[in-house]
């Protein structure tokens, strides 16, 4: 018996094991030589790959070192300081030290956020000059290539980065998208039957909503159409009645101006609510678009100042969560780009020095919606006509409005504005400030002048707002606001609706003029004891002794997966006389997951729920039932039984819903002794583009159209969509002006289809439809053994399909001459190379007609001969 030994190594790409068999004499010699001291670098003799004799024919010197690679161009995912920057094709070449490095340029580094103008060694270089040794130009900078993941990590000290960038996206990457028509639709239909006095009344209802739009370049056209229809029958001494209405609304044309960081809109919309109360209008609006700013520059957050003794890591936590982390150079540092997270919650700052020393300090943080960082600004300019619909008619006054908000140092923000119409003028001015441990305050005053039939009414409205979070006690004052208006103060909405009748169904107090208004929201975290939430509001009005009070107090907790809560609320409920008395209600609810009873998959998404409520009239109502989901949460269901103590009819309720990749469907049924009802609902989206029509779920503002020709039924972006029979799908929700990753799940590709890349990054503008094209290779997947002369094609050779697209680089031949190829036609030829000389090249003709696949072997396997030009001769 002959004893052999094996040398195995794991290749970086794909994680495949490669094993080489050694005769025992060679193994002993290797051990003897390895025991001698040496200063030479590690070297793997390619001859080991051809131990049967002869000389190795493949050059593997480029792979002698960890991470070794050949020179050339590579499509890579680039990250700078652990921040994803996008996908780029970079050139790799040997530098003066003999290392293969990426050929970066000052222009490319500038686009990544490197402060080229402030780095002495870079600012005078030509913008397109290749940089092949980055650390010599920027001390402590580095590049790390992960070839297995096709990712290049660039590390740059913070001192050499532009301030305030963080996760900023270069505006040059923003995509206006393709020309397309898009629409979201909602359909709801129901039938209710009530029995009383020996008769049965029927009511049929239909509601349809279509929110449609068109995109062309930077232009966005949007409009909404609603249709309602009601049929009533069976009422004593009353004929059958029906009513219907169709309304077109929210029609506008808009586009962005990136240089101004603004959006221009013409049509129907609403003004902002930062300075004046928001009002609907028809006209033109130009306003700043804060979404164009990086997330860490939006809103307000305090500046963090400190001193680092060396190269230190600064970590910022809020409520125990890390919200920011960066490296700083020795000396003073100033951080002003921490992303806003809520309106309050102090920053816990940790400075970790290179020697392990740790220092910690607290930066108090409280903010209000109107506040901005130093140098931040927001504005709005609007000209149009009031377009409110609370009253059956209104003055429809034409007006002009302008507002401005500006952030100042030391936590100050100034804001103000003016509104002018023919018989109405208003002026507002205010300021906000963050006072460290005390909290954030803002105060403003608005003065108005309104003319009514030769009577001029002049008044003022004063407003104060406050916000604060106390980490030590777990108390958060989310927002508290107090407003008082004098008797003759009119808001613009009140001026336009004064003296006109309210529309049916509108709450009556909306026509009254507010005298004072108070609202507050508080929350208290109790650790393992749960949490308390409190919300209260109170409004009173001029000319009325009545006040409008709202209150909600809740306690919530869970124990071993069982959730429970107690809530008390004050609201208003319309009675049979058409008035709106206060309704006080105390409720208790419990939710028990079936997972507490076992680990069976069917139990993990089922819940038993029960709720009970009692109002101020002594009426008690209860609901008990089960709910859950199945089929990866695509199917949902619920069943419940309701009871009451004051003659309320017991009612039974059933509902079921389906959320698919092309829309959603749901149905419900309710039954009691004297009534029953049934309802059906459907919603979804539709995108019309140059290649046809693609259906989807209901879409957000910015979406992506995925094109993967021939790849049907493939999951897209974590299951948010599935490609149709032509390989198209819509990713329904994208973040405007930010990086969005759109990917295909290779595990769901149909047989005979492969993709060259499974993920793309897109950067849509607001309302854009961006296209993500995925190149597909349609054909057979084959594991081919390549024979040559008396042996096999050498390890490391490259096999590529003749006449294949240029972007397909071929596959590497592995051990025993085996190579995996995808997208092959039934007949064709391969070009195999392992050097530049003709004797290191050969050609393979293949025919896959007789090959088959099985569930156990989904890849076809054949053996083929590789014939060189000399052999042909």
PDB file of C-alpha atoms in Angstrom, residues 777 782 784 786 793 796-814 817-825 827-835 840-846 866:
ATOM      1  CA  UNK A 777     -26.754  35.028 -18.103  1.00  0.00           C
ATOM      2  CA  UNK A 782     -22.096  23.273 -15.896  1.00  0.00           C
ATOM      3  CA  UNK A 784     -16.773  20.820 -16.651  1.00  0.00           C
ATOM      4  CA  UNK A 786     -11.067  19.907 -18.909  1.00  0.00           C
ATOM      5  CA  UNK A 793      -5.763  21.799 -17.687  1.00  0.00           C
ATOM      6  CA  UNK A 796      -5.376  28.603 -12.018  1.00  0.00           C
ATOM      7  CA  UNK A 797      -6.097  28.728 -15.744  1.00  0.00           C
ATOM      8  CA  UNK A 798      -8.936  30.959 -16.961  1.00  0.00           C
ATOM      9  CA  UNK A 799     -11.798  29.529 -19.025  1.00  0.00           C
ATOM     10  CA  UNK A 800     -14.149  31.917 -20.842  1.00  0.00           C
ATOM     11  CA  UNK A 801     -16.893  31.480 -23.396  1.00  0.00           C
ATOM     12  CA  UNK A 802     -15.881  32.568 -26.872  1.00  0.00           C
ATOM     13  CA  UNK A 803     -17.980  35.519 -28.147  1.00  0.00           C
ATOM     14  CA  UNK A 804     -19.272  36.175 -24.610  1.00  0.00           C
ATOM     15  CA  UNK A 805     -19.985  39.774 -23.475  1.00  0.00           C
ATOM     16  CA  UNK A 806     -16.841  41.680 -22.561  1.00  0.00           C
ATOM     17  CA  UNK A 807     -17.864  42.166 -18.926  1.00  0.00           C
ATOM     18  CA  UNK A 808     -17.861  38.415 -18.308  1.00  0.00           C
ATOM     19  CA  UNK A 809     -14.335  37.622 -17.134  1.00  0.00           C
ATOM     20  CA  UNK A 810     -14.634  33.849 -17.182  1.00  0.00           C
ATOM     21  CA  UNK A 811     -13.964  31.325 -14.435  1.00  0.00           C
ATOM     22  CA  UNK A 812     -10.836  29.961 -12.756  1.00  0.00           C
ATOM     23  CA  UNK A 813      -9.979  26.305 -13.284  1.00  0.00           C
ATOM     24  CA  UNK A 814      -9.714  24.464  -9.967  1.00  0.00           C
ATOM     25  CA  UNK A 817      -9.107  20.498 -14.184  1.00  0.00           C
ATOM     26  CA  UNK A 818     -12.624  21.269 -12.971  1.00  0.00           C
ATOM     27  CA  UNK A 819     -14.280  24.617 -13.709  1.00  0.00           C
ATOM     28  CA  UNK A 820     -17.792  25.870 -12.951  1.00  0.00           C
ATOM     29  CA  UNK A 821     -19.473  27.920 -15.684  1.00  0.00           C
ATOM     30  CA  UNK A 822     -22.940  29.430 -15.934  1.00  0.00           C
ATOM     31  CA  UNK A 823     -24.973  30.891 -18.760  1.00  0.00           C
ATOM     32  CA  UNK A 824     -23.652  28.420 -21.334  1.00  0.00           C
ATOM     33  CA  UNK A 825     -25.533  27.717 -24.571  1.00  0.00           C
ATOM     34  CA  UNK A 827     -23.358  24.155 -27.953  1.00  0.00           C
ATOM     35  CA  UNK A 828     -20.321  26.414 -27.989  1.00  0.00           C
ATOM     36  CA  UNK A 829     -16.606  26.804 -27.421  1.00  0.00           C
ATOM     37  CA  UNK A 830     -14.354  27.892 -24.554  1.00  0.00           C
ATOM     38  CA  UNK A 831     -11.022  29.646 -24.709  1.00  0.00           C
ATOM     39  CA  UNK A 832      -8.677  28.435 -21.926  1.00  0.00           C
ATOM     40  CA  UNK A 833      -5.466  30.313 -21.084  1.00  0.00           C
ATOM     41  CA  UNK A 834      -2.757  30.084 -18.418  1.00  0.00           C
ATOM     42  CA  UNK A 835      -0.101  32.245 -20.109  1.00  0.00           C
ATOM     43  CA  UNK A 840      -0.352  27.782 -22.879  1.00  0.00           C
ATOM     44  CA  UNK A 841      -3.707  28.192 -24.581  1.00  0.00           C
ATOM     45  CA  UNK A 842      -6.285  25.742 -25.832  1.00  0.00           C
ATOM     46  CA  UNK A 843      -9.855  25.529 -27.031  1.00  0.00           C
ATOM     47  CA  UNK A 844     -12.789  23.389 -25.845  1.00  0.00           C
ATOM     48  CA  UNK A 845     -15.789  22.524 -28.022  1.00  0.00           C
ATOM     49  CA  UNK A 846     -18.755  21.319 -25.967  1.00  0.00           C
ATOM     50  CA  UNK A 866      -8.959  21.134 -24.527  1.00  0.00           C
TER      51      UNK A 866
END
